[in-house]
């Protein structure tokens, strides 16, 4: 036994002095491999349906694996298992293990010295084999292992090298670049050395492929002579690997320095034809001036004529590095954006560098791996790829009454553009442009020139010409009174009228009576046929002064030059008796109530069935007794005996998981106003048209509200109820509806975030893409040749839906295709779904008479009462992360954000008519980024609410 121990010590001593080195054939005999067969070819090289999802495992400086130099076999098994389990959990399918970090080996090699990151001292014999252990663990989980080799980098000049290192043994093999040492690829001995090392590796280990990295060390990209030798060496190594294992996949990675130089491009084209895959090291962000997509397209074009597969290497450590670092991405979702860009460009996958640097972003990235968004936007429509000038105008001749005109279009962004030989300044990086020109009366000619390309446009400016004909031979249908329902108060006169040709006979038939109408102007025989207004004033009476009656429509008959025609009014006449009152009832899904008689700022909404006394204001609105104005198209006239007052007797509270419902029995149909003051925490409900009301509601017991007080106004039949929140509670939203003869006030508390990868599992969100169907919305820089607003808003909605569903939310869209929905129904749909968030997409636009340069940038609007904080957070996150022109945030009473049950916002990503905005808002990457940022804003907002 003692002799055996002495022999073993002698063996280890000898091999520590004379490391195992020799030809590959000898090494196979000394280190027989248990698994000689190569694994099944990875799917991502056979089909783009299963993209590569790789992750680099760095061994240099013991970054990832092994954790320490001299780790035991048991240590290595544990470390490898942890890495493989991580890869499996987060959906990676390939590990790129750095097997030669510095002219050495992380495995048992007969050529390369054992790495100092594996042994305690470089070149020493080791019983451990990190590569073999990693392959063993990966195979059990059906992961592929590729060997990552740096065949040129040998370390730093200041590093210490052992006697077994080729740096010490063959100093003539190396060249110095700055502070680093590199193998000289022009040296035949260097090439032979690496050919044998690669052949040995491919022959001994069951790897799926090899990736040669850092092939473009400093100084090589501009030197065709060096690049020729690099290509020669890499190709020889690839051939040696294939000879040892024919099914092995061999590729190279390189930086942008190569593709930025002509000699580098030629080198890469030649190498790409001889490799299975090529890997650009993508160290630029999707938001940088020399952006990710641009570089990726160039790499794609490089390999499009060969069978080479394009896979990107993405740098995780640049996502969020210290602020002193000059080149960082600064966005935790940057890798997600890059992965999405890969899909758009046709890349077969990605390799994240590296395991340790990826750990903080693992959950963000994994969300995208199995579900990349697929929203429909034809961002190529109208895109100028021919280098020609494209004008938005569909016709070379335009007629206008504007004194100024904004001409827009697209050109080659790399060449100067001229209009009437004057340079055009406002050209975006995508080539979109606008020119704001003054017009003179008559013909205005404009010629655009770019290089040898010309495009002409003629704009004819003239005064507006009246569209009314000089002579007519029939009644003008649009002039027939009343065009809409007309209100007549008993005792008032009613004027029946229409426009017909002079010289004819016009009669009106109303309530069984026939009336002869007279021209309002005295004309002569020479004016026969000229349009003139015929009218007569009548005084209808009511047989029951306490009723409001529908007197019906008015019919008109014209006899003119042996021709007779008849027309009937679109509207009906309602007579309000002297003892009755005018009342209206909401007969649409709901009616918007506005502060002023215009469709801009709303007080709130009244549900279908709500009735109130009203007075006439103008042709379009009624003024309600309860306050505010409602559009006539939203209501109908209450007929008969008007009795809309109700008696309030009983109120009850129902508690549920998300808050409380206050039930006002018997008050279905009464009008109300409800508002919330966040600063004071008071929800105010004012109910109108009450014939009886309580003096107190002290009997109500509420968890949500600490105090419920009433302020009766019996003289005006109104009751104000104030609900004061408990300090520990938050009012998320409220909603009033009529149910089973009662009025119900629903008060909701905030939804809760889930502590998982699907934090929005408790949320319901409605997304509203503006416009649709026949309503195209605004046209952009390219007019009808480009994308209309409806297509762009739908793409934003589809991308956001994908993102929110990925986070667990229940998502509904007001339209999922090119259909149309009334604006009122969009809001009603959100209430019906009891949404927690209502998010609408629209785009800004600019009239052709205005200068688009003065109106660009991203905007957000939100409801003032409850959504102001959310809208503000959302706006600033979008502006900051998208790096767009701030267009402004506004918290107001726009009718579209009157969704008090939900947090609501309108997002306007930009101005569709702006050259700077248009290219950005149709960019799929920007659309995807916007969806991520909106989702992040929701999560951040909810987390702050919970605090």
mmCIF file of N, CA, C and O in Angstrom, residues 762-815:
data_model
loop_
_atom_site.group_PDB
_atom_site.id
_atom_site.type_symbol
_atom_site.label_atom_id
_atom_site.label_comp_id
_atom_site.label_asym_id
_atom_site.label_seq_id
_atom_site.Cartn_x
_atom_site.Cartn_y
_atom_site.Cartn_z
ATOM 1 N N UNK A 762 -55.424 39.744 -11.147
ATOM 2 C CA UNK A 762 -56.696 40.181 -10.555
ATOM 3 C C UNK A 762 -57.354 41.318 -11.319
ATOM 4 O O UNK A 762 -58.387 41.835 -10.878
ATOM 5 N N UNK A 763 -56.770 41.713 -12.450
ATOM 6 C CA UNK A 763 -57.250 42.914 -13.134
ATOM 7 C C UNK A 763 -58.041 42.597 -14.400
ATOM 8 O O UNK A 763 -57.763 41.628 -15.109
ATOM 9 N N UNK A 764 -59.013 43.468 -14.661
ATOM 10 C CA UNK A 764 -59.720 43.485 -15.944
ATOM 11 C C UNK A 764 -59.419 44.824 -16.608
ATOM 12 O O UNK A 764 -59.594 45.876 -15.995
ATOM 13 N N UNK A 765 -58.966 44.779 -17.848
ATOM 14 C CA UNK A 765 -58.548 45.998 -18.550
ATOM 15 C C UNK A 765 -59.221 46.043 -19.918
ATOM 16 O O UNK A 765 -59.222 45.054 -20.654
ATOM 17 N N UNK A 766 -59.804 47.188 -20.245
ATOM 18 C CA UNK A 766 -60.408 47.410 -21.563
ATOM 19 C C UNK A 766 -59.511 48.353 -22.359
ATOM 20 O O UNK A 766 -59.110 49.407 -21.856
ATOM 21 N N UNK A 767 -59.188 47.946 -23.581
ATOM 22 C CA UNK A 767 -58.363 48.768 -24.481
ATOM 23 C C UNK A 767 -59.242 49.232 -25.630
ATOM 24 O O UNK A 767 -59.961 48.431 -26.238
ATOM 25 N N UNK A 768 -59.157 50.510 -25.929
ATOM 26 C CA UNK A 768 -60.015 51.112 -26.950
ATOM 27 C C UNK A 768 -59.171 51.698 -28.074
ATOM 28 O O UNK A 768 -58.674 52.821 -27.952
ATOM 29 N N UNK A 769 -58.967 50.951 -29.181
ATOM 30 C CA UNK A 769 -58.267 51.534 -30.342
ATOM 31 C C UNK A 769 -59.209 52.463 -31.096
ATOM 32 O O UNK A 769 -60.257 52.040 -31.579
ATOM 33 N N UNK A 770 -58.854 53.724 -31.185
ATOM 34 C CA UNK A 770 -59.738 54.720 -31.778
ATOM 35 C C UNK A 770 -60.079 54.450 -33.235
ATOM 36 O O UNK A 770 -59.312 53.850 -33.981
ATOM 37 N N UNK A 771 -61.286 54.898 -33.617
ATOM 38 C CA UNK A 771 -61.775 54.839 -34.993
ATOM 39 C C UNK A 771 -62.016 53.384 -35.435
ATOM 40 O O UNK A 771 -62.174 52.509 -34.600
ATOM 41 N N UNK A 772 -62.032 53.130 -36.725
ATOM 42 C CA UNK A 772 -62.303 51.794 -37.235
ATOM 43 C C UNK A 772 -63.381 51.804 -38.294
ATOM 44 O O UNK A 772 -64.238 52.696 -38.340
ATOM 45 N N UNK A 773 -63.347 50.795 -39.174
ATOM 46 C CA UNK A 773 -64.339 50.696 -40.235
ATOM 47 C C UNK A 773 -64.277 51.886 -41.175
ATOM 48 O O UNK A 773 -63.201 52.291 -41.622
ATOM 49 N N UNK A 774 -65.456 52.455 -41.471
ATOM 50 C CA UNK A 774 -65.514 53.609 -42.374
ATOM 51 C C UNK A 774 -64.858 54.836 -41.767
ATOM 52 O O UNK A 774 -64.446 55.753 -42.494
ATOM 53 N N UNK A 775 -64.743 54.855 -40.448
ATOM 54 C CA UNK A 775 -64.084 55.972 -39.761
ATOM 55 C C UNK A 775 -62.580 55.699 -39.709
ATOM 56 O O UNK A 775 -62.082 55.042 -38.807
ATOM 57 N N UNK A 776 -61.866 56.209 -40.690
ATOM 58 C CA UNK A 776 -60.432 55.923 -40.797
ATOM 59 C C UNK A 776 -59.603 56.723 -39.800
ATOM 60 O O UNK A 776 -58.461 56.363 -39.521
ATOM 61 N N UNK A 777 -60.188 57.785 -39.250
ATOM 62 C CA UNK A 777 -59.377 58.681 -38.438
ATOM 63 C C UNK A 777 -58.538 59.566 -39.340
ATOM 64 O O UNK A 777 -58.800 59.705 -40.539
ATOM 65 N N UNK A 778 -57.509 60.152 -38.771
ATOM 66 C CA UNK A 778 -56.673 61.098 -39.521
ATOM 67 C C UNK A 778 -55.740 60.373 -40.478
ATOM 68 O O UNK A 778 -55.360 59.215 -40.263
ATOM 69 N N UNK A 779 -55.353 61.076 -41.545
ATOM 70 C CA UNK A 779 -54.331 60.594 -42.469
ATOM 71 C C UNK A 779 -53.011 61.255 -42.118
ATOM 72 O O UNK A 779 -52.971 62.351 -41.565
ATOM 73 N N UNK A 780 -51.927 60.594 -42.461
ATOM 74 C CA UNK A 780 -50.630 61.054 -42.014
ATOM 75 C C UNK A 780 -49.783 61.711 -43.072
ATOM 76 O O UNK A 780 -50.285 62.254 -44.073
ATOM 77 N N UNK A 781 -48.486 61.652 -42.863
ATOM 78 C CA UNK A 781 -47.506 62.310 -43.725
ATOM 79 C C UNK A 781 -47.638 61.852 -45.174
ATOM 80 O O UNK A 781 -47.403 62.619 -46.106
ATOM 81 N N UNK A 782 -48.032 60.605 -45.382
ATOM 82 C CA UNK A 782 -48.137 60.067 -46.741
ATOM 83 C C UNK A 782 -49.570 60.041 -47.248
ATOM 84 O O UNK A 782 -49.851 59.445 -48.288
ATOM 85 N N UNK A 783 -50.497 60.659 -46.520
ATOM 86 C CA UNK A 783 -51.878 60.699 -46.974
ATOM 87 C C UNK A 783 -52.449 59.299 -47.122
ATOM 88 O O UNK A 783 -52.219 58.414 -46.298
ATOM 89 N N UNK A 784 -53.191 59.075 -48.200
ATOM 90 C CA UNK A 784 -53.793 57.764 -48.460
ATOM 91 C C UNK A 784 -52.760 56.719 -48.850
ATOM 92 O O UNK A 784 -53.074 55.524 -48.897
ATOM 93 N N UNK A 785 -51.550 57.148 -49.139
ATOM 94 C CA UNK A 785 -50.485 56.203 -49.482
ATOM 95 C C UNK A 785 -49.852 55.584 -48.240
ATOM 96 O O UNK A 785 -49.042 54.665 -48.344
ATOM 97 N N UNK A 786 -50.172 56.127 -47.093
ATOM 98 C CA UNK A 786 -49.625 55.631 -45.841
ATOM 99 C C UNK A 786 -50.698 55.000 -44.977
ATOM 100 O O UNK A 786 -51.801 54.685 -45.431
ATOM 101 N N UNK A 787 -50.381 54.816 -43.725
ATOM 102 C CA UNK A 787 -51.291 54.177 -42.786
ATOM 103 C C UNK A 787 -52.245 55.194 -42.171
ATOM 104 O O UNK A 787 -51.810 56.235 -41.687
ATOM 105 N N UNK A 788 -53.557 54.909 -42.148
ATOM 106 C CA UNK A 788 -54.494 55.813 -41.471
ATOM 107 C C UNK A 788 -54.447 55.585 -39.963
ATOM 108 O O UNK A 788 -53.918 54.583 -39.475
ATOM 109 N N UNK A 789 -55.041 56.493 -39.234
ATOM 110 C CA UNK A 789 -55.017 56.416 -37.777
ATOM 111 C C UNK A 789 -55.616 55.119 -37.254
ATOM 112 O O UNK A 789 -55.111 54.529 -36.294
ATOM 113 N N UNK A 790 -56.682 54.636 -37.860
ATOM 114 C CA UNK A 790 -57.371 53.441 -37.346
ATOM 115 C C UNK A 790 -56.460 52.217 -37.348
ATOM 116 O O UNK A 790 -56.555 51.369 -36.449
ATOM 117 N N UNK A 791 -55.583 52.080 -38.345
ATOM 118 C CA UNK A 791 -54.670 50.929 -38.401
ATOM 119 C C UNK A 791 -53.598 51.022 -37.322
ATOM 120 O O UNK A 791 -53.209 50.013 -36.720
ATOM 121 N N UNK A 792 -53.119 52.228 -37.098
ATOM 122 C CA UNK A 792 -52.038 52.413 -36.115
ATOM 123 C C UNK A 792 -52.557 52.205 -34.697
ATOM 124 O O UNK A 792 -51.919 51.530 -33.882
ATOM 125 N N UNK A 793 -53.717 52.763 -34.388
ATOM 126 C CA UNK A 793 -54.254 52.590 -33.041
ATOM 127 C C UNK A 793 -54.569 51.129 -32.756
ATOM 128 O O UNK A 793 -54.385 50.651 -31.627
ATOM 129 N N UNK A 794 -55.011 50.386 -33.767
ATOM 130 C CA UNK A 794 -55.286 48.962 -33.571
ATOM 131 C C UNK A 794 -54.008 48.191 -33.281
ATOM 132 O O UNK A 794 -53.992 47.292 -32.431
ATOM 133 N N UNK A 795 -52.915 48.544 -33.958
ATOM 134 C CA UNK A 795 -51.638 47.873 -33.708
ATOM 135 C C UNK A 795 -51.167 48.123 -32.278
ATOM 136 O O UNK A 795 -50.692 47.207 -31.597
ATOM 137 N N UNK A 796 -51.290 49.353 -31.809
ATOM 138 C CA UNK A 796 -50.917 49.661 -30.418
ATOM 139 C C UNK A 796 -51.765 48.849 -29.441
ATOM 140 O O UNK A 796 -51.268 48.329 -28.441
ATOM 141 N N UNK A 797 -53.060 48.743 -29.726
ATOM 142 C CA UNK A 797 -53.954 48.007 -28.836
ATOM 143 C C UNK A 797 -53.615 46.519 -28.820
ATOM 144 O O UNK A 797 -53.626 45.877 -27.767
ATOM 145 N N UNK A 798 -53.312 45.951 -29.988
ATOM 146 C CA UNK A 798 -52.965 44.530 -30.057
ATOM 147 C C UNK A 798 -51.682 44.233 -29.304
ATOM 148 O O UNK A 798 -51.579 43.221 -28.590
ATOM 149 N N UNK A 799 -50.696 45.103 -29.443
ATOM 150 C CA UNK A 799 -49.433 44.903 -28.728
ATOM 151 C C UNK A 799 -49.640 45.006 -27.219
ATOM 152 O O UNK A 799 -49.082 44.211 -26.454
ATOM 153 N N UNK A 800 -50.434 45.983 -26.793
ATOM 154 C CA UNK A 800 -50.682 46.144 -25.364
ATOM 155 C C UNK A 800 -51.485 44.966 -24.819
ATOM 156 O O UNK A 800 -51.225 44.492 -23.707
ATOM 157 N N UNK A 801 -52.432 44.495 -25.590
ATOM 158 C CA UNK A 801 -53.213 43.335 -25.148
ATOM 159 C C UNK A 801 -52.302 42.137 -24.904
ATOM 160 O O UNK A 801 -52.427 41.455 -23.876
ATOM 161 N N UNK A 802 -51.406 41.879 -25.831
ATOM 162 C CA UNK A 802 -50.460 40.768 -25.676
ATOM 163 C C UNK A 802 -49.669 40.919 -24.386
ATOM 164 O O UNK A 802 -49.516 39.965 -23.615
ATOM 165 N N UNK A 803 -49.180 42.110 -24.154
ATOM 166 C CA UNK A 803 -48.328 42.335 -22.990
ATOM 167 C C UNK A 803 -49.102 42.165 -21.685
ATOM 168 O O UNK A 803 -48.619 41.529 -20.738
ATOM 169 N N UNK A 804 -50.297 42.714 -21.632
ATOM 170 C CA UNK A 804 -51.094 42.637 -20.414
ATOM 171 C C UNK A 804 -51.542 41.209 -20.125
ATOM 172 O O UNK A 804 -51.555 40.766 -18.972
ATOM 173 N N UNK A 805 -51.910 40.482 -21.163
ATOM 174 C CA UNK A 805 -52.312 39.089 -20.964
ATOM 175 C C UNK A 805 -51.133 38.248 -20.495
ATOM 176 O O UNK A 805 -51.295 37.310 -19.705
ATOM 177 N N UNK A 806 -49.942 38.582 -20.967
ATOM 178 C CA UNK A 806 -48.751 37.883 -20.526
ATOM 179 C C UNK A 806 -48.523 38.084 -19.034
ATOM 180 O O UNK A 806 -47.995 37.204 -18.350
ATOM 181 N N UNK A 807 -48.965 39.229 -18.532
ATOM 182 C CA UNK A 807 -48.818 39.537 -17.114
ATOM 183 C C UNK A 807 -50.026 39.072 -16.293
ATOM 184 O O UNK A 807 -50.115 39.346 -15.113
ATOM 185 N N UNK A 808 -50.950 38.379 -16.947
ATOM 186 C CA UNK A 808 -52.060 37.761 -16.233
ATOM 187 C C UNK A 808 -53.379 38.489 -16.292
ATOM 188 O O UNK A 808 -54.383 37.989 -15.775
ATOM 189 N N UNK A 809 -53.444 39.667 -16.910
ATOM 190 C CA UNK A 809 -54.675 40.456 -16.900
ATOM 191 C C UNK A 809 -55.739 39.855 -17.820
ATOM 192 O O UNK A 809 -55.431 39.214 -18.823
ATOM 193 N N UNK A 810 -56.993 40.074 -17.439
ATOM 194 C CA UNK A 810 -58.112 39.780 -18.332
ATOM 195 C C UNK A 810 -58.310 41.018 -19.204
ATOM 196 O O UNK A 810 -58.605 42.099 -18.697
ATOM 197 N N UNK A 811 -58.141 40.873 -20.513
ATOM 198 C CA UNK A 811 -58.120 42.034 -21.405
ATOM 199 C C UNK A 811 -59.257 41.925 -22.422
ATOM 200 O O UNK A 811 -59.486 40.864 -23.009
ATOM 201 N N UNK A 812 -59.954 43.035 -22.628
ATOM 202 C CA UNK A 812 -61.001 43.126 -23.648
ATOM 203 C C UNK A 812 -60.716 44.350 -24.517
ATOM 204 O O UNK A 812 -60.211 45.364 -24.035
ATOM 205 N N UNK A 813 -61.045 44.232 -25.799
ATOM 206 C CA UNK A 813 -60.850 45.349 -26.722
ATOM 207 C C UNK A 813 -62.190 45.763 -27.297
ATOM 208 O O UNK A 813 -63.030 44.923 -27.620
ATOM 209 N N UNK A 814 -62.371 47.081 -27.442
ATOM 210 C CA UNK A 814 -63.617 47.565 -28.011
ATOM 211 C C UNK A 814 -63.738 47.177 -29.481
ATOM 212 O O UNK A 814 -64.834 47.108 -30.018
ATOM 213 N N UNK A 815 -62.623 46.947 -30.122
ATOM 214 C CA UNK A 815 -62.619 46.355 -31.462
ATOM 215 C C UNK A 815 -61.311 45.606 -31.641
ATOM 216 O O UNK A 815 -60.245 46.087 -31.240
#
